[in-house]
PDB file of C-alpha atoms and ligand atoms in Angstrom:
ATOM      1  CA  MET C 227     -88.204  89.180-213.513  1.00 75.00           C
ATOM      2  CA  THR C 228     -87.643  91.197-210.356  1.00 84.00           C
ATOM      3  CA  GLN C 229     -90.489  92.529-208.296  1.00 88.00           C
ATOM      4  CA  GLN C 230     -89.684  95.461-206.089  1.00 91.00           C
ATOM      5  CA  LEU C 231     -91.519  95.678-202.773  1.00 95.00           C
ATOM      6  CA  LEU C 232     -91.316  98.272-200.009  1.00 94.00           C
ATOM      7  CA  LEU C 233     -92.060  98.220-196.302  1.00 94.00           C
ATOM      8  CA  ILE C 234     -93.263 101.441-194.685  1.00 93.00           C
ATOM      9  CA  GLY C 235     -94.874 102.402-191.382  1.00 94.00           C
ATOM     10  CA  SER C 236     -93.938 103.832-188.018  1.00 93.00           C
ATOM     11  CA  SER C 237     -90.840 102.805-186.195  1.00 90.00           C
ATOM     12  CA  SER C 238     -91.105  99.554-184.172  1.00 91.00           C
ATOM     13  CA  VAL C 239     -94.222  98.173-185.851  1.00 95.00           C
ATOM     14  CA  GLY C 240     -92.128  95.178-186.938  1.00 94.00           C
ATOM     15  CA  LYS C 241     -91.061  95.911-190.521  1.00 93.00           C
ATOM     16  CA  SER C 242     -87.608  94.381-190.148  1.00 90.00           C
ATOM     17  CA  SER C 243     -89.091  91.468-188.231  1.00 93.00           C
ATOM     18  CA  LEU C 244     -91.589  90.744-190.999  1.00 95.00           C
ATOM     19  CA  LEU C 245     -88.824  90.893-193.576  1.00 93.00           C
ATOM     20  CA  LEU C 246     -86.544  88.590-191.610  1.00 91.00           C
ATOM     21  CA  ARG C 247     -89.352  86.156-190.919  1.00 95.00           C
ATOM     22  CA  PHE C 248     -90.185  85.963-194.602  1.00 95.00           C
ATOM     23  CA  THR C 249     -86.651  85.745-195.969  1.00 93.00           C
ATOM     24  CA  ASP C 250     -84.810  83.820-193.252  1.00 91.00           C
ATOM     25  CA  ASP C 251     -87.618  82.397-191.110  1.00 92.00           C
ATOM     26  CA  THR C 252     -86.105  83.923-188.006  1.00 90.00           C
ATOM     27  CA  PHE C 253     -87.338  86.261-185.304  1.00 90.00           C
ATOM     28  CA  LEU C 254     -84.747  88.334-183.499  1.00 84.00           C
ATOM     29  CA  SER C 255     -84.957  89.816-180.016  1.00 81.00           C
ATOM     30  CA  ALA C 256     -85.250  93.590-179.633  1.00 78.00           C
ATOM     31  CA  ASP C 257     -81.492  93.857-178.991  1.00 75.00           C
ATOM     32  CA  GLU C 258     -80.552  91.709-181.940  1.00 77.00           C
ATOM     33  CA  ILE C 259     -82.843  93.486-184.348  1.00 71.00           C
ATOM     34  CA  SER C 260     -81.490  96.915-183.424  1.00 68.00           C
ATOM     35  CA  SER C 261     -78.165  95.799-184.827  1.00 59.00           C
ATOM     36  CA  THR C 262     -79.794  95.420-188.261  1.00 57.00           C
ATOM     37  CA  ILE C 263     -80.249  99.192-188.573  1.00 55.00           C
ATOM     38  CA  GLY C 264     -78.540 100.325-191.731  1.00 51.00           C
ATOM     39  CA  VAL C 265     -79.594  97.267-193.672  1.00 53.00           C
ATOM     40  CA  ASP C 266     -81.711  98.163-196.638  1.00 79.00           C
ATOM     41  CA  PHE C 267     -82.992  95.237-198.594  1.00 84.00           C
ATOM     42  CA  LYS C 268     -83.214  91.498-198.963  1.00 90.00           C
ATOM     43  CA  LEU C 269     -83.731  89.321-201.966  1.00 93.00           C
ATOM     44  CA  LYS C 270     -85.817  86.206-202.057  1.00 94.00           C
ATOM     45  CA  MET C 271     -87.058  83.907-204.770  1.00 94.00           C
ATOM     46  CA  LEU C 272     -90.762  83.156-204.759  1.00 92.00           C
ATOM     47  CA  ASP C 273     -92.491  80.436-206.754  1.00 89.00           C
ATOM     48  CA  HIS C 274     -95.783  81.796-207.989  1.00 86.00           C
ATOM     49  CA  LYS C 275     -98.078  78.804-208.141  1.00 83.00           C
ATOM     50  CA  ALA C 276    -100.858  80.341-210.239  1.00 82.00           C
ATOM     51  CA  SER C 277     -98.567  81.280-213.134  1.00 83.00           C
ATOM     52  CA  GLY C 278     -95.937  78.595-212.582  1.00 87.00           C
ATOM     53  CA  ARG C 279     -93.308  81.336-212.700  1.00 88.00           C
ATOM     54  CA  ARG C 280     -90.468  82.131-210.362  1.00 91.00           C
ATOM     55  CA  PHE C 281     -89.928  85.711-209.254  1.00 91.00           C
ATOM     56  CA  LYS C 282     -87.062  87.445-207.597  1.00 94.00           C
ATOM     57  CA  LEU C 283     -88.389  89.733-204.877  1.00 95.00           C
ATOM     58  CA  SER C 284     -86.294  92.709-203.896  1.00 94.00           C
ATOM     59  CA  ILE C 285     -87.773  93.829-200.583  1.00 95.00           C
ATOM     60  CA  TRP C 286     -86.749  97.171-199.156  1.00 91.00           C
ATOM     61  CA  ASP C 287     -86.810  98.120-195.496  1.00 88.00           C
ATOM     62  CA  THR C 288     -86.601 101.722-194.307  1.00 82.00           C
ATOM     63  CA  ALA C 289     -83.572 100.807-192.197  1.00 71.00           C
ATOM     64  CA  GLY C 290     -84.608 103.162-189.408  1.00 71.00           C
ATOM     65  CA  GLN C 291     -84.847 106.227-191.615  1.00 74.00           C
ATOM     66  CA  GLU C 292     -88.607 106.466-190.974  1.00 75.00           C
ATOM     67  CA  ARG C 293     -87.779 107.701-187.471  1.00 72.00           C
ATOM     68  CA  PHE C 294     -86.542 110.928-188.968  1.00 72.00           C
ATOM     69  CA  ARG C 295     -89.177 111.094-191.724  1.00 68.00           C
ATOM     70  CA  THR C 296     -86.376 111.204-194.233  1.00 68.00           C
ATOM     71  CA  LEU C 297     -87.734 108.774-196.778  1.00 71.00           C
ATOM     72  CA  THR C 298     -87.479 110.416-200.133  1.00 74.00           C
ATOM     73  CA  SER C 299     -89.231 109.963-203.432  1.00 81.00           C
ATOM     74  CA  SER C 300     -86.384 107.746-204.613  1.00 81.00           C
ATOM     75  CA  TYR C 301     -87.367 105.167-201.998  1.00 84.00           C
ATOM     76  CA  TYR C 302     -90.723 104.728-203.731  1.00 87.00           C
ATOM     77  CA  ARG C 303     -89.492 104.800-207.316  1.00 85.00           C
ATOM     78  CA  GLY C 304     -90.002 101.617-209.240  1.00 86.00           C
ATOM     79  CA  ALA C 305     -91.945  99.840-206.490  1.00 93.00           C
ATOM     80  CA  GLN C 306     -94.692  97.510-207.635  1.00 94.00           C
ATOM     81  CA  GLY C 307     -95.969  96.623-204.163  1.00 96.00           C
ATOM     82  CA  VAL C 308     -95.943  98.460-200.837  1.00 96.00           C
ATOM     83  CA  ILE C 309     -96.675  97.057-197.395  1.00 97.00           C
ATOM     84  CA  LEU C 310     -97.962  99.671-194.937  1.00 97.00           C
ATOM     85  CA  MET C 311     -97.593  98.285-191.432  1.00 97.00           C
ATOM     86  CA  TYR C 312     -99.040  99.101-188.041  1.00 98.00           C
ATOM     87  CA  ASP C 313     -98.992  97.444-184.650  1.00 98.00           C
ATOM     88  CA  ILE C 314    -102.408  96.316-183.334  1.00 98.00           C
ATOM     89  CA  SER C 315    -101.288  97.217-179.801  1.00 98.00           C
ATOM     90  CA  ASN C 316    -100.328 100.804-180.674  1.00 98.00           C
ATOM     91  CA  ARG C 317    -103.005 103.152-182.000  1.00 98.00           C
ATOM     92  CA  GLU C 318    -100.549 105.875-182.949  1.00 97.00           C
ATOM     93  CA  THR C 319     -99.001 103.556-185.505  1.00 97.00           C
ATOM     94  CA  PHE C 320    -102.450 102.942-186.991  1.00 98.00           C
ATOM     95  CA  ASP C 321    -103.301 106.656-187.079  1.00 97.00           C
ATOM     96  CA  ALA C 322     -99.967 107.339-188.755  1.00 96.00           C
ATOM     97  CA  LEU C 323    -101.025 105.283-191.777  1.00 97.00           C
ATOM     98  CA  ASN C 324    -102.924 108.284-193.140  1.00 96.00           C
ATOM     99  CA  THR C 325     -99.644 110.157-193.469  1.00 93.00           C
ATOM    100  CA  TRP C 326     -97.936 107.137-194.970  1.00 94.00           C
ATOM    101  CA  PHE C 327    -100.698 106.828-197.573  1.00 95.00           C
ATOM    102  CA  THR C 328    -100.342 110.509-198.458  1.00 93.00           C
ATOM    103  CA  GLU C 329     -96.616 110.043-198.995  1.00 91.00           C
ATOM    104  CA  LEU C 330     -97.166 106.865-200.966  1.00 93.00           C
ATOM    105  CA  ASP C 331     -99.782 108.467-203.202  1.00 92.00           C
ATOM    106  CA  THR C 332     -97.452 111.382-203.817  1.00 91.00           C
ATOM    107  CA  PHE C 333     -94.369 109.401-204.761  1.00 90.00           C
ATOM    108  CA  ALA C 334     -95.298 105.878-205.871  1.00 90.00           C
ATOM    109  CA  SER C 335     -96.370 104.794-209.348  1.00 87.00           C
ATOM    110  CA  GLN C 336    -100.037 104.803-210.249  1.00 87.00           C
ATOM    111  CA  GLY C 337    -101.527 101.370-209.724  1.00 90.00           C
ATOM    112  CA  VAL C 338     -98.936 100.220-207.189  1.00 95.00           C
ATOM    113  CA  VAL C 339    -100.334  97.387-205.060  1.00 97.00           C
ATOM    114  CA  LYS C 340    -100.980  98.600-201.499  1.00 97.00           C
ATOM    115  CA  TYR C 341    -101.203  96.192-198.603  1.00 98.00           C
ATOM    116  CA  VAL C 342    -102.093  97.224-195.057  1.00 98.00           C
ATOM    117  CA  VAL C 343    -100.513  94.709-192.690  1.00 98.00           C
ATOM    118  CA  ALA C 344    -101.448  94.705-189.003  1.00 98.00           C
ATOM    119  CA  ASN C 345     -98.660  93.091-186.978  1.00 98.00           C
ATOM    120  CA  LYS C 346     -98.293  91.595-183.478  1.00 98.00           C
ATOM    121  CA  THR C 347    -101.542  89.602-183.316  1.00 98.00           C
ATOM    122  CA  ASP C 348     -99.797  87.492-180.665  1.00 98.00           C
ATOM    123  CA  LYS C 349    -100.380  90.466-178.341  1.00 98.00           C
ATOM    124  CA  GLU C 350    -104.147  90.022-178.380  1.00 97.00           C
ATOM    125  CA  SER C 351    -104.593  91.138-174.772  1.00 98.00           C
ATOM    126  CA  ALA C 352    -102.932  94.469-175.606  1.00 98.00           C
ATOM    127  CA  ARG C 353    -104.926  95.009-178.809  1.00 98.00           C
ATOM    128  CA  VAL C 354    -106.271  98.561-179.271  1.00 98.00           C
ATOM    129  CA  VAL C 355    -107.161  98.443-182.986  1.00 98.00           C
ATOM    130  CA  SER C 356    -109.854  95.939-183.930  1.00 98.00           C
ATOM    131  CA  LYS C 357    -109.571  93.795-187.027  1.00 98.00           C
ATOM    132  CA  GLN C 358    -112.779  95.364-188.359  1.00 98.00           C
ATOM    133  CA  GLU C 359    -111.369  98.862-188.000  1.00 98.00           C
ATOM    134  CA  GLY C 360    -108.208  97.864-189.817  1.00 98.00           C
ATOM    135  CA  GLN C 361    -110.167  96.173-192.572  1.00 98.00           C
ATOM    136  CA  ASN C 362    -112.475  99.163-193.068  1.00 98.00           C
ATOM    137  CA  PHE C 363    -109.537 101.531-193.234  1.00 98.00           C
ATOM    138  CA  ALA C 364    -107.718  99.407-195.823  1.00 98.00           C
ATOM    139  CA  LEU C 365    -110.888  99.131-197.890  1.00 98.00           C
ATOM    140  CA  SER C 366    -111.345 102.909-197.821  1.00 98.00           C
ATOM    141  CA  LYS C 367    -107.814 103.272-199.206  1.00 97.00           C
ATOM    142  CA  GLY C 368    -108.209 100.637-201.912  1.00 96.00           C
ATOM    143  CA  ALA C 369    -105.659  98.437-200.172  1.00 97.00           C
ATOM    144  CA  LEU C 370    -105.469  94.762-199.273  1.00 98.00           C
ATOM    145  CA  PHE C 371    -105.525  93.890-195.588  1.00 98.00           C
ATOM    146  CA  LYS C 372    -104.114  91.149-193.382  1.00 98.00           C
ATOM    147  CA  GLU C 373    -103.346  90.644-189.722  1.00 98.00           C
ATOM    148  CA  VAL C 374    -100.081  88.839-188.995  1.00 98.00           C
ATOM    149  CA  SER C 375     -97.613  87.931-186.312  1.00 98.00           C
ATOM    150  CA  ALA C 376     -93.986  88.070-187.390  1.00 97.00           C
ATOM    151  CA  LYS C 377     -93.143  86.554-184.016  1.00 97.00           C
ATOM    152  CA  ARG C 378     -95.349  83.496-184.411  1.00 97.00           C
ATOM    153  CA  ASN C 379     -95.000  83.347-188.186  1.00 98.00           C
ATOM    154  CA  GLU C 380     -98.707  83.720-188.761  1.00 98.00           C
ATOM    155  CA  GLY C 381     -99.926  85.168-192.048  1.00 98.00           C
ATOM    156  CA  VAL C 382     -96.482  86.259-193.248  1.00 97.00           C
ATOM    157  CA  GLN C 383     -96.079  83.992-196.285  1.00 95.00           C
ATOM    158  CA  GLU C 384     -99.685  84.715-197.286  1.00 96.00           C
ATOM    159  CA  VAL C 385     -98.972  88.450-197.444  1.00 97.00           C
ATOM    160  CA  PHE C 386     -96.156  88.013-199.959  1.00 96.00           C
ATOM    161  CA  ASP C 387     -98.038  85.385-201.982  1.00 94.00           C
ATOM    162  CA  LYS C 388    -101.052  87.678-202.287  1.00 95.00           C
ATOM    163  CA  LEU C 389     -98.902  90.696-203.099  1.00 95.00           C
ATOM    164  CA  VAL C 390     -97.262  88.840-205.974  1.00 93.00           C
ATOM    165  CA  ASP C 391    -100.680  87.584-207.161  1.00 92.00           C
ATOM    166  CA  GLU C 392    -101.914  91.150-207.369  1.00 93.00           C
ATOM    167  CA  ILE C 393     -98.807  92.477-209.094  1.00 92.00           C
ATOM    168  CA  VAL C 394     -98.991  89.708-211.683  1.00 89.00           C
ATOM    169  CA  ALA C 395    -102.628  90.657-212.307  1.00 89.00           C
ATOM    170  CA  ARG C 396    -101.695  94.277-213.131  1.00 85.00           C
ATOM    171  CA  PRO C 397     -99.907  94.385-216.483  1.00 74.00           C
ATOM    172  CA  GLU C 398     -99.292  98.117-216.274  1.00 78.00           C
ATOM    173  CA  LEU C 399     -96.956  97.435-213.348  1.00 75.00           C
ATOM    174  CA  TRP C 400     -95.182  94.772-215.343  1.00 68.00           C
ATOM    175  CA  ASN C 401     -94.425  97.108-218.163  1.00 62.00           C
ATOM    176  CA  LYS C 402     -92.985  99.608-215.722  1.00 57.00           C
ATOM    177  CA  SER C 403     -91.087  96.872-213.965  1.00 50.00           C
ATOM    178  CA  HIS C 404     -89.583  95.735-217.216  1.00 49.00           C
ATOM    179  CA  GLN C 405     -88.390  99.236-217.972  1.00 48.00           C
ATOM    180  CA  SER C 406     -86.932  99.611-214.499  1.00 46.00           C
ATOM    181  CA  GLN C 407     -84.772  96.506-214.887  1.00 43.00           C
ATOM    182  CA  THR C 408     -82.079  98.610-216.400  1.00 36.00           C
ATOM    183  CA  SER C 409     -82.634 101.746-214.379  1.00 38.00           C
ATOM    184  CA  SER C 410     -82.514 102.029-210.633  1.00 41.00           C
ATOM    185  CA  VAL C 411     -83.886 100.762-207.369  1.00 42.00           C
ATOM    186  CA  PRO C 412     -84.469 102.764-204.181  1.00 46.00           C
ATOM    187  CA  GLY C 413     -81.403 104.576-203.087  1.00 42.00           C
ATOM    188  CA  GLY C 414     -80.142 104.753-206.641  1.00 38.00           C
ATOM    189  CA  PHE C 415     -78.552 101.321-206.711  1.00 35.00           C
ATOM    190  CA  PRO C 416     -78.510  99.374-209.951  1.00 31.00           C
ATOM    191  CA  SER C 417     -81.222  96.741-210.067  1.00 33.00           C
ATOM    192  CA  THR C 418     -79.007  94.209-211.750  1.00 28.00           C
ATOM    193  CA  VAL C 419     -78.186  92.467-208.486  1.00 29.00           C
ATOM    194  CA  THR C 420     -78.187  88.776-209.242  1.00 27.00           C
ATOM    195  CA  LEU C 421     -78.973  85.937-206.943  1.00 28.00           C
ATOM    196  CA  ASP C 422     -77.705  82.397-207.245  1.00 29.00           C
ATOM    197  CA  GLY C 423     -79.419  79.439-205.731  1.00 29.00           C
ATOM    198  CA  GLN C 424     -83.018  78.605-205.102  1.00 35.00           C
ATOM    199  CA  ASN C 425     -84.213  79.970-201.807  1.00 37.00           C
ATOM    200  CA  SER C 426     -81.324  82.156-200.939  1.00 37.00           C
ATOM    201  CA  SER C 427     -81.525  85.695-199.724  1.00 43.00           C
ATOM    202  CA  SER C 428     -79.003  88.337-198.885  1.00 42.00           C
ATOM    203  CA  TRP C 429     -78.589  91.513-196.900  1.00 41.00           C
ATOM    204  CA  SER C 430     -77.338  94.603-198.542  1.00 42.00           C
ATOM    205  CA  SER C 431     -75.164  96.917-196.545  1.00 36.00           C
ATOM    206  CA  CYS C 432     -76.002  99.982-198.562  1.00 36.00           C
ATOM    207  CA  SER C 433     -75.730 103.137-196.493  1.00 34.00           C
ATOM    208  CA  CYS C 434     -77.890 105.283-198.740  1.00 32.00           C
TER     209      CYS C 434
HETATM  210  P1  GDP O  20     -89.345  98.195-187.239  1.00 61.88           P
HETATM  211  O1  GDP O  20     -88.758  99.370-186.533  1.00 61.88           O
HETATM  212  O2  GDP O  20     -90.713  98.531-187.791  1.00 61.88           O
HETATM  213  O3  GDP O  20     -88.451  97.561-188.261  1.00 61.88           O
HETATM  214  O4  GDP O  20     -89.657  97.102-186.112  1.00 61.88           O
HETATM  215  P2  GDP O  20     -88.737  95.872-185.639  1.00 61.88           P
HETATM  216  O5  GDP O  20     -88.838  94.744-186.588  1.00 61.88           O
HETATM  217  O6  GDP O  20     -87.391  96.395-185.297  1.00 61.88           O
HETATM  218  O7  GDP O  20     -89.520  95.438-184.315  1.00 61.88           O
HETATM  219  C1  GDP O  20     -89.722  96.336-183.243  1.00 61.88           C
HETATM  220  C2  GDP O  20     -89.996  95.548-181.991  1.00 61.88           C
HETATM  221  O8  GDP O  20     -91.226  94.827-182.125  1.00 61.88           O
HETATM  222  C3  GDP O  20     -88.920  94.503-181.684  1.00 61.88           C
HETATM  223  O9  GDP O  20     -88.739  94.459-180.283  1.00 61.88           O
HETATM  224  C4  GDP O  20     -89.525  93.218-182.183  1.00 61.88           C
HETATM  225  O10 GDP O  20     -89.040  92.096-181.482  1.00 61.88           O
HETATM  226  C5  GDP O  20     -91.010  93.439-181.902  1.00 61.88           C
HETATM  227  N1  GDP O  20     -91.881  92.685-182.803  1.00 61.88           N
HETATM  228  C6  GDP O  20     -91.813  92.630-184.145  1.00 61.88           C
HETATM  229  N2  GDP O  20     -92.768  91.828-184.637  1.00 61.88           N
HETATM  230  C7  GDP O  20     -93.461  91.362-183.574  1.00 61.88           C
HETATM  231  C8  GDP O  20     -94.583  90.480-183.431  1.00 61.88           C
HETATM  232  O11 GDP O  20     -95.149  89.924-184.377  1.00 61.88           O
HETATM  233  N3  GDP O  20     -95.034  90.261-182.142  1.00 61.88           N
HETATM  234  C9  GDP O  20     -94.445  90.848-181.057  1.00 61.88           C
HETATM  235  N4  GDP O  20     -94.951  90.551-179.861  1.00 61.88           N
HETATM  236  N5  GDP O  20     -93.380  91.659-181.172  1.00 61.88           N
HETATM  237  C10 GDP O  20     -92.902  91.922-182.405  1.00 61.88           C
END
């Protein structure tokens, strides 16, 4: 069973870095990461301990398109979980979450699991958004909340574990997910991408 997850949030909050940390356990420099623009999604297998089941996660990154506010409804279609990211050292990225929630509520399925993820906790001295403020905001939006550092690999695995826990606990998402197996994934690509091997992951070079 494939679970489809999306990353959204302002440019430079660390979406690609979170994805790379989770799938490849790497952290790229600013120069290196800019060369990943145009990459859309990665696949990763996740063993869900509570159910004893193995899930294929298809995790979609905005690939820089968020800069131009050109994400379309098709990006959200079929998603079971969405990570809304901000940078604790940049208040604008936190304020922008209101707009991201509006877009998400407009386009995503009812009952989609929402997760506010505050990145760059390694920059504590530059922090401008407190943990309490982030938590209160997430609560007000009915979303989960976690602070992480993609750079230091703190909290990253927990975010994906918890996201899968929540999706598994919502059968209405499962039914939709099952239907979407034969339909489409963001960008209109077929969702029948298969993955061999246990912990492998792969970049797509889709230019949609
Ligand atoms: P995106 O535009 O949201 O995909 O953000 P990127 O993943 O491209 O990251 C933007 C910049 O933030 C890059 O220079 C990253 O190296 C940096 N960055 C990402 N995550 C972290 C983090 O956890 N801590 C710090 N200090 N920098 C980070």
